[in-house]
PDB file of C-alpha atoms in Angstrom:
ATOM      1  CA  UNK A   1       0.000   0.000   0.000  1.00  0.00           C
ATOM      2  CA  UNK A   2       1.333   3.464  -0.892  1.00  0.00           C
ATOM      3  CA  UNK A   3       2.069   6.125   1.696  1.00  0.00           C
ATOM      4  CA  UNK A   4      -0.836   8.183   0.385  1.00  0.00           C
ATOM      5  CA  UNK A   5      -3.292   5.320   0.750  1.00  0.00           C
ATOM      6  CA  UNK A   6      -2.189   4.741   4.337  1.00  0.00           C
ATOM      7  CA  UNK A   7      -3.345   8.323   4.951  1.00  0.00           C
ATOM      8  CA  UNK A   8      -6.932   7.756   3.803  1.00  0.00           C
ATOM      9  CA  UNK A   9     -10.058   6.515   5.554  1.00  0.00           C
ATOM     10  CA  UNK A  10     -11.196   3.717   3.257  1.00  0.00           C
ATOM     11  CA  UNK A  11     -13.863   2.268   5.578  1.00  0.00           C
ATOM     12  CA  UNK A  12     -14.850   1.820   9.219  1.00  0.00           C
ATOM     13  CA  UNK A  13     -15.823  -1.317  11.077  1.00  0.00           C
ATOM     14  CA  UNK A  14     -17.186  -0.269  14.454  1.00  0.00           C
ATOM     15  CA  UNK A  15     -19.806  -1.627  16.777  1.00  0.00           C
ATOM     16  CA  UNK A  16     -21.179   1.363  18.621  1.00  0.00           C
ATOM     17  CA  UNK A  17     -23.136   1.547  21.831  1.00  0.00           C
ATOM     18  CA  UNK A  18     -26.910   1.297  21.097  1.00  0.00           C
ATOM     19  CA  UNK A  19     -26.198   0.252  17.473  1.00  0.00           C
ATOM     20  CA  UNK A  20     -29.071  -1.582  15.773  1.00  0.00           C
ATOM     21  CA  UNK A  21     -28.063  -1.561  12.099  1.00  0.00           C
ATOM     22  CA  UNK A  22     -25.305  -0.695   9.632  1.00  0.00           C
ATOM     23  CA  UNK A  23     -25.237   0.282   5.970  1.00  0.00           C
ATOM     24  CA  UNK A  24     -22.194   0.843   3.759  1.00  0.00           C
ATOM     25  CA  UNK A  25     -23.015   3.244   0.938  1.00  0.00           C
ATOM     26  CA  UNK A  26     -20.810   4.205  -1.974  1.00  0.00           C
ATOM     27  CA  UNK A  27     -18.877   6.751   0.049  1.00  0.00           C
ATOM     28  CA  UNK A  28     -20.427   6.758   3.527  1.00  0.00           C
ATOM     29  CA  UNK A  29     -20.681   4.282   6.364  1.00  0.00           C
ATOM     30  CA  UNK A  30     -24.008   4.657   8.160  1.00  0.00           C
ATOM     31  CA  UNK A  31     -24.619   3.442  11.721  1.00  0.00           C
ATOM     32  CA  UNK A  32     -28.208   3.341  13.007  1.00  0.00           C
ATOM     33  CA  UNK A  33     -28.655   3.654  16.766  1.00  0.00           C
ATOM     34  CA  UNK A  34     -31.541   3.219  19.187  1.00  0.00           C
ATOM     35  CA  UNK A  35     -33.801   6.203  19.931  1.00  0.00           C
ATOM     36  CA  UNK A  36     -33.827   7.317  16.276  1.00  0.00           C
ATOM     37  CA  UNK A  37     -30.219   8.429  16.072  1.00  0.00           C
ATOM     38  CA  UNK A  38     -27.809   8.003  13.199  1.00  0.00           C
ATOM     39  CA  UNK A  39     -24.050   8.281  12.662  1.00  0.00           C
ATOM     40  CA  UNK A  40     -22.821   9.215   9.171  1.00  0.00           C
ATOM     41  CA  UNK A  41     -19.121   8.583   8.546  1.00  0.00           C
ATOM     42  CA  UNK A  42     -17.900  10.353   5.397  1.00  0.00           C
ATOM     43  CA  UNK A  43     -15.133   8.024   4.217  1.00  0.00           C
ATOM     44  CA  UNK A  44     -12.414   9.044   1.759  1.00  0.00           C
ATOM     45  CA  UNK A  45     -13.862   6.699  -0.880  1.00  0.00           C
ATOM     46  CA  UNK A  46     -14.739   8.467  -4.118  1.00  0.00           C
ATOM     47  CA  UNK A  47     -17.357   7.505  -6.686  1.00  0.00           C
ATOM     48  CA  UNK A  48     -18.108   8.543 -10.256  1.00  0.00           C
ATOM     49  CA  UNK A  49     -20.354   7.117 -12.983  1.00  0.00           C
ATOM     50  CA  UNK A  50     -22.074   4.973 -10.299  1.00  0.00           C
ATOM     51  CA  UNK A  51     -18.780   3.207  -9.441  1.00  0.00           C
ATOM     52  CA  UNK A  52     -16.596   3.441  -6.350  1.00  0.00           C
ATOM     53  CA  UNK A  53     -13.064   4.093  -7.594  1.00  0.00           C
ATOM     54  CA  UNK A  54     -10.174   1.875  -6.405  1.00  0.00           C
ATOM     55  CA  UNK A  55      -8.257   4.745  -4.787  1.00  0.00           C
ATOM     56  CA  UNK A  56      -9.398   6.649  -1.708  1.00  0.00           C
ATOM     57  CA  UNK A  57      -8.676  10.402  -1.544  1.00  0.00           C
ATOM     58  CA  UNK A  58      -7.082  11.755   1.662  1.00  0.00           C
ATOM     59  CA  UNK A  59      -9.164  14.479   3.391  1.00  0.00           C
ATOM     60  CA  UNK A  60     -12.099  14.126   0.951  1.00  0.00           C
ATOM     61  CA  UNK A  61     -14.430  12.811   3.664  1.00  0.00           C
ATOM     62  CA  UNK A  62     -13.384  15.569   6.049  1.00  0.00           C
ATOM     63  CA  UNK A  63     -13.940  18.223   3.366  1.00  0.00           C
ATOM     64  CA  UNK A  64     -17.467  17.060   2.512  1.00  0.00           C
ATOM     65  CA  UNK A  65     -18.478  16.417   6.121  1.00  0.00           C
ATOM     66  CA  UNK A  66     -17.288  19.811   7.337  1.00  0.00           C
ATOM     67  CA  UNK A  67     -18.827  21.778   4.439  1.00  0.00           C
ATOM     68  CA  UNK A  68     -22.191  20.075   5.041  1.00  0.00           C
ATOM     69  CA  UNK A  69     -21.834  20.539   8.805  1.00  0.00           C
ATOM     70  CA  UNK A  70     -21.183  24.290   8.413  1.00  0.00           C
ATOM     71  CA  UNK A  71     -24.171  24.827   6.120  1.00  0.00           C
ATOM     72  CA  UNK A  72     -26.479  22.743   8.311  1.00  0.00           C
ATOM     73  CA  UNK A  73     -25.592  25.073  11.193  1.00  0.00           C
ATOM     74  CA  UNK A  74     -25.927  28.190   9.031  1.00  0.00           C
ATOM     75  CA  UNK A  75     -29.384  27.302   7.652  1.00  0.00           C
ATOM     76  CA  UNK A  76     -31.198  25.938  10.705  1.00  0.00           C
ATOM     77  CA  UNK A  77     -33.042  29.280  10.990  1.00  0.00           C
ATOM     78  CA  UNK A  78     -34.676  28.404   7.622  1.00  0.00           C
ATOM     79  CA  UNK A  79     -35.628  24.780   8.296  1.00  0.00           C
ATOM     80  CA  UNK A  80     -34.829  22.304  11.118  1.00  0.00           C
ATOM     81  CA  UNK A  81     -32.208  19.708  10.173  1.00  0.00           C
ATOM     82  CA  UNK A  82     -31.040  16.280  11.269  1.00  0.00           C
ATOM     83  CA  UNK A  83     -27.668  17.277  12.748  1.00  0.00           C
ATOM     84  CA  UNK A  84     -26.999  16.979  16.477  1.00  0.00           C
ATOM     85  CA  UNK A  85     -23.217  17.439  16.369  1.00  0.00           C
ATOM     86  CA  UNK A  86     -20.072  17.108  14.292  1.00  0.00           C
ATOM     87  CA  UNK A  87     -18.702  14.214  16.329  1.00  0.00           C
ATOM     88  CA  UNK A  88     -15.400  14.063  14.407  1.00  0.00           C
ATOM     89  CA  UNK A  89     -13.993  15.808  11.296  1.00  0.00           C
ATOM     90  CA  UNK A  90     -15.273  12.826   9.251  1.00  0.00           C
ATOM     91  CA  UNK A  91     -18.513  12.270  11.194  1.00  0.00           C
ATOM     92  CA  UNK A  92     -21.917  13.842  11.736  1.00  0.00           C
ATOM     93  CA  UNK A  93     -24.130  12.507  14.528  1.00  0.00           C
ATOM     94  CA  UNK A  94     -27.837  13.237  14.250  1.00  0.00           C
ATOM     95  CA  UNK A  95     -31.481  12.228  14.218  1.00  0.00           C
ATOM     96  CA  UNK A  96     -32.934   9.493  12.034  1.00  0.00           C
ATOM     97  CA  UNK A  97     -35.735  10.863   9.859  1.00  0.00           C
ATOM     98  CA  UNK A  98     -38.225   9.198   7.535  1.00  0.00           C
ATOM     99  CA  UNK A  99     -37.047  10.420   4.144  1.00  0.00           C
ATOM    100  CA  UNK A 100     -39.403  11.644   1.441  1.00  0.00           C
ATOM    101  CA  UNK A 101     -39.069   9.532  -1.746  1.00  0.00           C
ATOM    102  CA  UNK A 102     -38.128  12.614  -3.778  1.00  0.00           C
ATOM    103  CA  UNK A 103     -34.947  14.661  -4.184  1.00  0.00           C
ATOM    104  CA  UNK A 104     -35.415  18.419  -4.510  1.00  0.00           C
ATOM    105  CA  UNK A 105     -33.114  19.767  -7.196  1.00  0.00           C
ATOM    106  CA  UNK A 106     -33.079  23.559  -7.543  1.00  0.00           C
ATOM    107  CA  UNK A 107     -31.577  25.120 -10.674  1.00  0.00           C
ATOM    108  CA  UNK A 108     -30.634  28.747 -11.183  1.00  0.00           C
ATOM    109  CA  UNK A 109     -28.802  28.160 -14.486  1.00  0.00           C
ATOM    110  CA  UNK A 110     -29.319  25.967 -17.544  1.00  0.00           C
ATOM    111  CA  UNK A 111     -26.612  23.348 -17.020  1.00  0.00           C
ATOM    112  CA  UNK A 112     -26.108  19.600 -16.778  1.00  0.00           C
ATOM    113  CA  UNK A 113     -29.225  17.467 -17.143  1.00  0.00           C
ATOM    114  CA  UNK A 114     -31.530  20.470 -17.721  1.00  0.00           C
ATOM    115  CA  UNK A 115     -29.318  21.694 -20.572  1.00  0.00           C
ATOM    116  CA  UNK A 116     -29.248  18.242 -22.174  1.00  0.00           C
ATOM    117  CA  UNK A 117     -33.069  18.140 -22.088  1.00  0.00           C
ATOM    118  CA  UNK A 118     -33.294  21.670 -23.494  1.00  0.00           C
ATOM    119  CA  UNK A 119     -30.746  20.935 -26.225  1.00  0.00           C
ATOM    120  CA  UNK A 120     -32.830  17.925 -27.321  1.00  0.00           C
ATOM    121  CA  UNK A 121     -35.729  20.317 -28.027  1.00  0.00           C
ATOM    122  CA  UNK A 122     -37.684  20.166 -24.764  1.00  0.00           C
ATOM    123  CA  UNK A 123     -38.902  23.480 -23.351  1.00  0.00           C
ATOM    124  CA  UNK A 124     -40.104  22.073 -20.072  1.00  0.00           C
ATOM    125  CA  UNK A 125     -38.244  20.295 -17.258  1.00  0.00           C
ATOM    126  CA  UNK A 126     -40.268  18.660 -14.479  1.00  0.00           C
ATOM    127  CA  UNK A 127     -43.288  20.774 -15.429  1.00  0.00           C
ATOM    128  CA  UNK A 128     -41.258  24.022 -15.358  1.00  0.00           C
ATOM    129  CA  UNK A 129     -41.467  26.006 -18.625  1.00  0.00           C
ATOM    130  CA  UNK A 130     -38.217  27.276 -20.141  1.00  0.00           C
ATOM    131  CA  UNK A 131     -38.023  30.175 -22.627  1.00  0.00           C
ATOM    132  CA  UNK A 132     -36.624  29.816 -26.146  1.00  0.00           C
ATOM    133  CA  UNK A 133     -33.206  31.154 -27.086  1.00  0.00           C
ATOM    134  CA  UNK A 134     -31.171  30.023 -24.071  1.00  0.00           C
ATOM    135  CA  UNK A 135     -27.570  28.813 -24.298  1.00  0.00           C
ATOM    136  CA  UNK A 136     -25.785  26.310 -22.080  1.00  0.00           C
ATOM    137  CA  UNK A 137     -25.048  27.797 -18.627  1.00  0.00           C
ATOM    138  CA  UNK A 138     -27.336  30.807 -19.144  1.00  0.00           C
ATOM    139  CA  UNK A 139     -28.998  32.174 -16.030  1.00  0.00           C
ATOM    140  CA  UNK A 140     -32.667  31.199 -15.816  1.00  0.00           C
ATOM    141  CA  UNK A 141     -35.298  33.956 -15.385  1.00  0.00           C
ATOM    142  CA  UNK A 142     -35.907  32.618 -11.875  1.00  0.00           C
ATOM    143  CA  UNK A 143     -34.665  29.516  -9.978  1.00  0.00           C
ATOM    144  CA  UNK A 144     -36.781  26.425 -10.687  1.00  0.00           C
ATOM    145  CA  UNK A 145     -37.520  23.267  -8.721  1.00  0.00           C
ATOM    146  CA  UNK A 146     -36.886  20.101 -10.754  1.00  0.00           C
ATOM    147  CA  UNK A 147     -37.615  17.147  -8.440  1.00  0.00           C
ATOM    148  CA  UNK A 148     -36.485  13.607  -9.124  1.00  0.00           C
ATOM    149  CA  UNK A 149     -37.292  10.170  -7.787  1.00  0.00           C
ATOM    150  CA  UNK A 150     -34.996   7.176  -7.543  1.00  0.00           C
ATOM    151  CA  UNK A 151     -35.839   4.324  -9.896  1.00  0.00           C
ATOM    152  CA  UNK A 152     -35.140   0.778  -8.714  1.00  0.00           C
ATOM    153  CA  UNK A 153     -31.942   0.791 -10.763  1.00  0.00           C
ATOM    154  CA  UNK A 154     -30.776   3.832  -8.780  1.00  0.00           C
ATOM    155  CA  UNK A 155     -30.937   6.385 -11.605  1.00  0.00           C
ATOM    156  CA  UNK A 156     -32.737   9.676 -11.055  1.00  0.00           C
ATOM    157  CA  UNK A 157     -36.094  10.063 -12.785  1.00  0.00           C
ATOM    158  CA  UNK A 158     -37.607  13.500 -13.467  1.00  0.00           C
ATOM    159  CA  UNK A 159     -41.002  14.161 -11.891  1.00  0.00           C
ATOM    160  CA  UNK A 160     -43.131  17.299 -11.715  1.00  0.00           C
ATOM    161  CA  UNK A 161     -44.635  18.985  -8.663  1.00  0.00           C
ATOM    162  CA  UNK A 162     -48.154  18.002  -9.840  1.00  0.00           C
ATOM    163  CA  UNK A 163     -47.148  14.373 -10.547  1.00  0.00           C
ATOM    164  CA  UNK A 164     -45.749  14.015  -7.010  1.00  0.00           C
ATOM    165  CA  UNK A 165     -49.123  15.045  -5.587  1.00  0.00           C
ATOM    166  CA  UNK A 166     -51.140  12.991  -8.124  1.00  0.00           C
ATOM    167  CA  UNK A 167     -49.097   9.864  -7.323  1.00  0.00           C
ATOM    168  CA  UNK A 168     -49.603  10.551  -3.596  1.00  0.00           C
ATOM    169  CA  UNK A 169     -45.834  10.485  -2.993  1.00  0.00           C
ATOM    170  CA  UNK A 170     -46.123  13.636  -0.859  1.00  0.00           C
ATOM    171  CA  UNK A 171     -49.204  15.548   0.296  1.00  0.00           C
ATOM    172  CA  UNK A 172     -50.090  18.899  -1.280  1.00  0.00           C
ATOM    173  CA  UNK A 173     -49.603  20.665   2.059  1.00  0.00           C
ATOM    174  CA  UNK A 174     -46.117  19.226   2.535  1.00  0.00           C
ATOM    175  CA  UNK A 175     -45.113  19.887  -1.085  1.00  0.00           C
ATOM    176  CA  UNK A 176     -45.968  23.557  -0.729  1.00  0.00           C
ATOM    177  CA  UNK A 177     -43.734  23.800   2.350  1.00  0.00           C
ATOM    178  CA  UNK A 178     -40.939  21.703   0.799  1.00  0.00           C
ATOM    179  CA  UNK A 179     -40.804  23.854  -2.330  1.00  0.00           C
ATOM    180  CA  UNK A 180     -40.645  27.022  -0.222  1.00  0.00           C
ATOM    181  CA  UNK A 181     -37.850  25.550   1.941  1.00  0.00           C
ATOM    182  CA  UNK A 182     -35.844  24.386  -1.091  1.00  0.00           C
ATOM    183  CA  UNK A 183     -36.043  27.779  -2.799  1.00  0.00           C
ATOM    184  CA  UNK A 184     -35.169  29.645   0.413  1.00  0.00           C
ATOM    185  CA  UNK A 185     -32.158  27.375   1.018  1.00  0.00           C
ATOM    186  CA  UNK A 186     -31.071  27.977  -2.581  1.00  0.00           C
ATOM    187  CA  UNK A 187     -31.380  31.732  -2.084  1.00  0.00           C
ATOM    188  CA  UNK A 188     -29.206  31.468   1.036  1.00  0.00           C
ATOM    189  CA  UNK A 189     -26.649  29.343  -0.842  1.00  0.00           C
ATOM    190  CA  UNK A 190     -26.648  31.810  -3.750  1.00  0.00           C
ATOM    191  CA  UNK A 191     -25.953  34.788  -1.471  1.00  0.00           C
ATOM    192  CA  UNK A 192     -23.193  32.916   0.374  1.00  0.00           C
ATOM    193  CA  UNK A 193     -21.576  31.833  -2.912  1.00  0.00           C
ATOM    194  CA  UNK A 194     -21.687  35.415  -4.199  1.00  0.00           C
ATOM    195  CA  UNK A 195     -19.602  36.585  -1.207  1.00  0.00           C
ATOM    196  CA  UNK A 196     -17.040  33.918  -2.125  1.00  0.00           C
ATOM    197  CA  UNK A 197     -16.838  34.990  -5.775  1.00  0.00           C
ATOM    198  CA  UNK A 198     -18.859  31.947  -6.817  1.00  0.00           C
ATOM    199  CA  UNK A 199     -22.180  31.187  -8.516  1.00  0.00           C
ATOM    200  CA  UNK A 200     -24.390  28.409  -7.114  1.00  0.00           C
ATOM    201  CA  UNK A 201     -25.627  26.862 -10.374  1.00  0.00           C
ATOM    202  CA  UNK A 202     -27.766  24.006  -9.082  1.00  0.00           C
ATOM    203  CA  UNK A 203     -27.969  21.807  -6.028  1.00  0.00           C
ATOM    204  CA  UNK A 204     -29.855  18.932  -4.445  1.00  0.00           C
ATOM    205  CA  UNK A 205     -31.738  18.918  -1.138  1.00  0.00           C
ATOM    206  CA  UNK A 206     -33.240  15.965   0.669  1.00  0.00           C
ATOM    207  CA  UNK A 207     -35.911  16.193   3.335  1.00  0.00           C
ATOM    208  CA  UNK A 208     -37.550  13.860   5.791  1.00  0.00           C
ATOM    209  CA  UNK A 209     -39.912  14.004   8.732  1.00  0.00           C
ATOM    210  CA  UNK A 210     -39.047  13.816  12.397  1.00  0.00           C
ATOM    211  CA  UNK A 211     -41.834  13.843  14.995  1.00  0.00           C
ATOM    212  CA  UNK A 212     -44.187  15.119  12.309  1.00  0.00           C
ATOM    213  CA  UNK A 213     -41.941  18.062  11.401  1.00  0.00           C
ATOM    214  CA  UNK A 214     -40.278  18.590   8.003  1.00  0.00           C
ATOM    215  CA  UNK A 215     -36.515  18.251   8.467  1.00  0.00           C
ATOM    216  CA  UNK A 216     -33.557  18.820   6.138  1.00  0.00           C
ATOM    217  CA  UNK A 217     -31.421  15.658   5.895  1.00  0.00           C
ATOM    218  CA  UNK A 218     -28.190  14.498   4.255  1.00  0.00           C
ATOM    219  CA  UNK A 219     -25.555  16.956   2.960  1.00  0.00           C
ATOM    220  CA  UNK A 220     -26.071  20.509   1.750  1.00  0.00           C
ATOM    221  CA  UNK A 221     -24.161  22.803  -0.651  1.00  0.00           C
ATOM    222  CA  UNK A 222     -21.155  20.464  -0.977  1.00  0.00           C
ATOM    223  CA  UNK A 223     -19.242  20.121  -4.269  1.00  0.00           C
ATOM    224  CA  UNK A 224     -20.622  16.559  -4.526  1.00  0.00           C
ATOM    225  CA  UNK A 225     -24.269  17.690  -4.317  1.00  0.00           C
ATOM    226  CA  UNK A 226     -23.930  21.077  -6.022  1.00  0.00           C
ATOM    227  CA  UNK A 227     -22.439  22.748  -9.063  1.00  0.00           C
ATOM    228  CA  UNK A 228     -20.590  26.043  -8.681  1.00  0.00           C
ATOM    229  CA  UNK A 229     -19.127  28.405 -11.303  1.00  0.00           C
ATOM    230  CA  UNK A 230     -16.423  31.003 -10.657  1.00  0.00           C
ATOM    231  CA  UNK A 231     -18.119  34.404 -10.945  1.00  0.00           C
ATOM    232  CA  UNK A 232     -15.164  36.490 -12.198  1.00  0.00           C
ATOM    233  CA  UNK A 233     -15.186  35.299 -15.823  1.00  0.00           C
ATOM    234  CA  UNK A 234     -18.774  34.043 -16.039  1.00  0.00           C
ATOM    235  CA  UNK A 235     -20.159  36.800 -18.299  1.00  0.00           C
ATOM    236  CA  UNK A 236     -17.051  36.909 -20.482  1.00  0.00           C
ATOM    237  CA  UNK A 237     -17.138  33.132 -21.012  1.00  0.00           C
ATOM    238  CA  UNK A 238     -20.868  33.150 -21.795  1.00  0.00           C
ATOM    239  CA  UNK A 239     -20.434  35.912 -24.350  1.00  0.00           C
ATOM    240  CA  UNK A 240     -17.563  34.032 -26.018  1.00  0.00           C
ATOM    241  CA  UNK A 241     -19.402  30.692 -25.897  1.00  0.00           C
ATOM    242  CA  UNK A 242     -16.648  29.172 -23.754  1.00  0.00           C
ATOM    243  CA  UNK A 243     -17.132  26.521 -21.035  1.00  0.00           C
ATOM    244  CA  UNK A 244     -17.464  27.831 -17.489  1.00  0.00           C
ATOM    245  CA  UNK A 245     -14.849  27.131 -14.817  1.00  0.00           C
ATOM    246  CA  UNK A 246     -16.542  24.744 -12.422  1.00  0.00           C
ATOM    247  CA  UNK A 247     -16.089  24.103  -8.743  1.00  0.00           C
ATOM    248  CA  UNK A 248     -17.334  20.522  -8.443  1.00  0.00           C
ATOM    249  CA  UNK A 249     -15.965  17.001  -8.772  1.00  0.00           C
ATOM    250  CA  UNK A 250     -16.409  17.288 -12.556  1.00  0.00           C
ATOM    251  CA  UNK A 251     -12.592  17.270 -12.875  1.00  0.00           C
ATOM    252  CA  UNK A 252     -12.572  13.644 -11.605  1.00  0.00           C
ATOM    253  CA  UNK A 253     -15.139  12.618 -14.237  1.00  0.00           C
ATOM    254  CA  UNK A 254     -13.111  14.359 -16.947  1.00  0.00           C
ATOM    255  CA  UNK A 255      -9.966  12.447 -15.932  1.00  0.00           C
ATOM    256  CA  UNK A 256     -11.872   9.146 -16.025  1.00  0.00           C
ATOM    257  CA  UNK A 257     -13.247   9.942 -19.502  1.00  0.00           C
ATOM    258  CA  UNK A 258      -9.710  10.756 -20.699  1.00  0.00           C
ATOM    259  CA  UNK A 259      -8.684   7.306 -19.400  1.00  0.00           C
ATOM    260  CA  UNK A 260     -11.507   5.635 -21.347  1.00  0.00           C
ATOM    261  CA  UNK A 261     -13.919   5.039 -18.468  1.00  0.00           C
ATOM    262  CA  UNK A 262     -17.544   6.228 -18.252  1.00  0.00           C
ATOM    263  CA  UNK A 263     -19.014   3.358 -16.246  1.00  0.00           C
ATOM    264  CA  UNK A 264     -20.184   1.418 -19.286  1.00  0.00           C
ATOM    265  CA  UNK A 265     -20.186  -2.364 -19.462  1.00  0.00           C
ATOM    266  CA  UNK A 266     -16.782  -3.859 -20.221  1.00  0.00           C
ATOM    267  CA  UNK A 267     -14.837  -0.721 -19.274  1.00  0.00           C
ATOM    268  CA  UNK A 268     -12.130  -1.093 -16.634  1.00  0.00           C
ATOM    269  CA  UNK A 269     -11.883   1.453 -13.830  1.00  0.00           C
ATOM    270  CA  UNK A 270      -8.448   3.101 -14.090  1.00  0.00           C
ATOM    271  CA  UNK A 271      -6.052   3.081 -11.126  1.00  0.00           C
ATOM    272  CA  UNK A 272      -4.766   6.515 -10.118  1.00  0.00           C
ATOM    273  CA  UNK A 273      -1.086   6.973  -9.467  1.00  0.00           C
ATOM    274  CA  UNK A 274       0.039   8.707  -6.282  1.00  0.00           C
ATOM    275  CA  UNK A 275       0.452  12.043  -8.047  1.00  0.00           C
ATOM    276  CA  UNK A 276      -3.162  11.949  -9.269  1.00  0.00           C
ATOM    277  CA  UNK A 277      -4.482  11.004  -5.817  1.00  0.00           C
ATOM    278  CA  UNK A 278      -2.556  13.911  -4.254  1.00  0.00           C
ATOM    279  CA  UNK A 279      -3.808  16.268  -6.949  1.00  0.00           C
ATOM    280  CA  UNK A 280      -7.473  15.319  -6.307  1.00  0.00           C
ATOM    281  CA  UNK A 281      -6.949  15.653  -2.556  1.00  0.00           C
ATOM    282  CA  UNK A 282      -5.551  19.160  -3.075  1.00  0.00           C
ATOM    283  CA  UNK A 283      -8.515  20.057  -5.309  1.00  0.00           C
ATOM    284  CA  UNK A 284     -10.976  19.009  -2.612  1.00  0.00           C
ATOM    285  CA  UNK A 285      -9.162  21.173  -0.075  1.00  0.00           C
ATOM    286  CA  UNK A 286      -9.270  24.060  -2.571  1.00  0.00           C
ATOM    287  CA  UNK A 287     -13.032  23.470  -2.946  1.00  0.00           C
ATOM    288  CA  UNK A 288     -13.467  23.645   0.831  1.00  0.00           C
ATOM    289  CA  UNK A 289     -11.594  26.944   1.145  1.00  0.00           C
ATOM    290  CA  UNK A 290     -13.365  28.562  -1.827  1.00  0.00           C
ATOM    291  CA  UNK A 291     -16.845  27.494  -0.731  1.00  0.00           C
ATOM    292  CA  UNK A 292     -16.559  28.208   3.006  1.00  0.00           C
ATOM    293  CA  UNK A 293     -14.100  31.103   2.948  1.00  0.00           C
ATOM    294  CA  UNK A 294     -12.252  29.363   5.798  1.00  0.00           C
ATOM    295  CA  UNK A 295      -8.798  27.792   6.021  1.00  0.00           C
ATOM    296  CA  UNK A 296      -8.876  24.001   5.909  1.00  0.00           C
ATOM    297  CA  UNK A 297      -7.250  22.329   8.911  1.00  0.00           C
ATOM    298  CA  UNK A 298      -5.958  18.853   8.047  1.00  0.00           C
ATOM    299  CA  UNK A 299      -6.847  16.229  10.627  1.00  0.00           C
ATOM    300  CA  UNK A 300      -4.353  13.756  12.067  1.00  0.00           C
ATOM    301  CA  UNK A 301      -4.630  10.377  10.316  1.00  0.00           C
ATOM    302  CA  UNK A 302      -2.625   8.489  12.954  1.00  0.00           C
ATOM    303  CA  UNK A 303      -4.810   5.770  14.494  1.00  0.00           C
ATOM    304  CA  UNK A 304      -7.785   7.403  12.749  1.00  0.00           C
ATOM    305  CA  UNK A 305     -10.319   4.595  13.104  1.00  0.00           C
ATOM    306  CA  UNK A 306      -9.817   4.348  16.868  1.00  0.00           C
ATOM    307  CA  UNK A 307      -9.979   8.130  17.185  1.00  0.00           C
ATOM    308  CA  UNK A 308     -13.250   8.258  15.235  1.00  0.00           C
ATOM    309  CA  UNK A 309     -14.795   5.475  17.321  1.00  0.00           C
ATOM    310  CA  UNK A 310     -13.737   7.154  20.570  1.00  0.00           C
ATOM    311  CA  UNK A 311     -15.129  10.533  19.464  1.00  0.00           C
ATOM    312  CA  UNK A 312     -18.478   9.001  18.470  1.00  0.00           C
ATOM    313  CA  UNK A 313     -18.773   7.001  21.713  1.00  0.00           C
ATOM    314  CA  UNK A 314     -18.207  10.211  23.674  1.00  0.00           C
ATOM    315  CA  UNK A 315     -21.185  11.859  21.948  1.00  0.00           C
ATOM    316  CA  UNK A 316     -23.379   8.786  22.410  1.00  0.00           C
ATOM    317  CA  UNK A 317     -22.563   8.730  26.125  1.00  0.00           C
ATOM    318  CA  UNK A 318     -23.513  12.399  26.404  1.00  0.00           C
TER     319      UNK A 318
END
């Protein structure tokens, strides 16, 4: 194992006090505890094109956990959220909520999936009308909500506000509140990004219910759940028809494509050399500092799994 890989949290294998279940996701280890509590460990695993890549990325889990943790704290005046505490730089400890079966994607710009739909001739995304004459990455007249549901295969499926109600996935009363929360969170994220010289292009929110109250769950405004552009050259690039500089994990996808991998059948996931791993780690740290406006403090990786377990147990005992 390389020196770099010794300095990465690939996975955890704990048995915590009051633990009743465990789930290993693509990049997170999830521990379910009694009394409706949950422990989310953001590992340093990295995924793209629905595949977990062979190399873990030092500090990636810490970056994503601490960005989400900051924004959960900063937005709790808008909507209650699941977080109780940041138990460790890689860990958030919180409440278990019953998740809604819909993801709330808010878009302020015509990019990604919405652009691909528009380019194919559609002038409506998830029931939201789009004007003619837009180019890729153009600002939309107003931010739009484009919800999606998870199909059994795990791929996102577009669904409109009215379809959600018609299919009885969510009540009309709750949908009205959820839409208002999602748009208000997006407005907050947009204003914060602006102060950092960034543009929040689109992002995903997930909600659940706890004791009958709508609650924000999962991560928020991280580079894995959001797309950011740099604001300084945005207008110039749009005018010239050039691609926008992005602050997201798109650079990892681009590297994989250049290595001949897009997650299709028969393709082999490329192994990153140590230089590439270090480069991605540095990019994640750069993302953290740009998005939060704060200096990133690298955690100590010595005996990391024991340290994480000890920190979590301390919170559980409290």
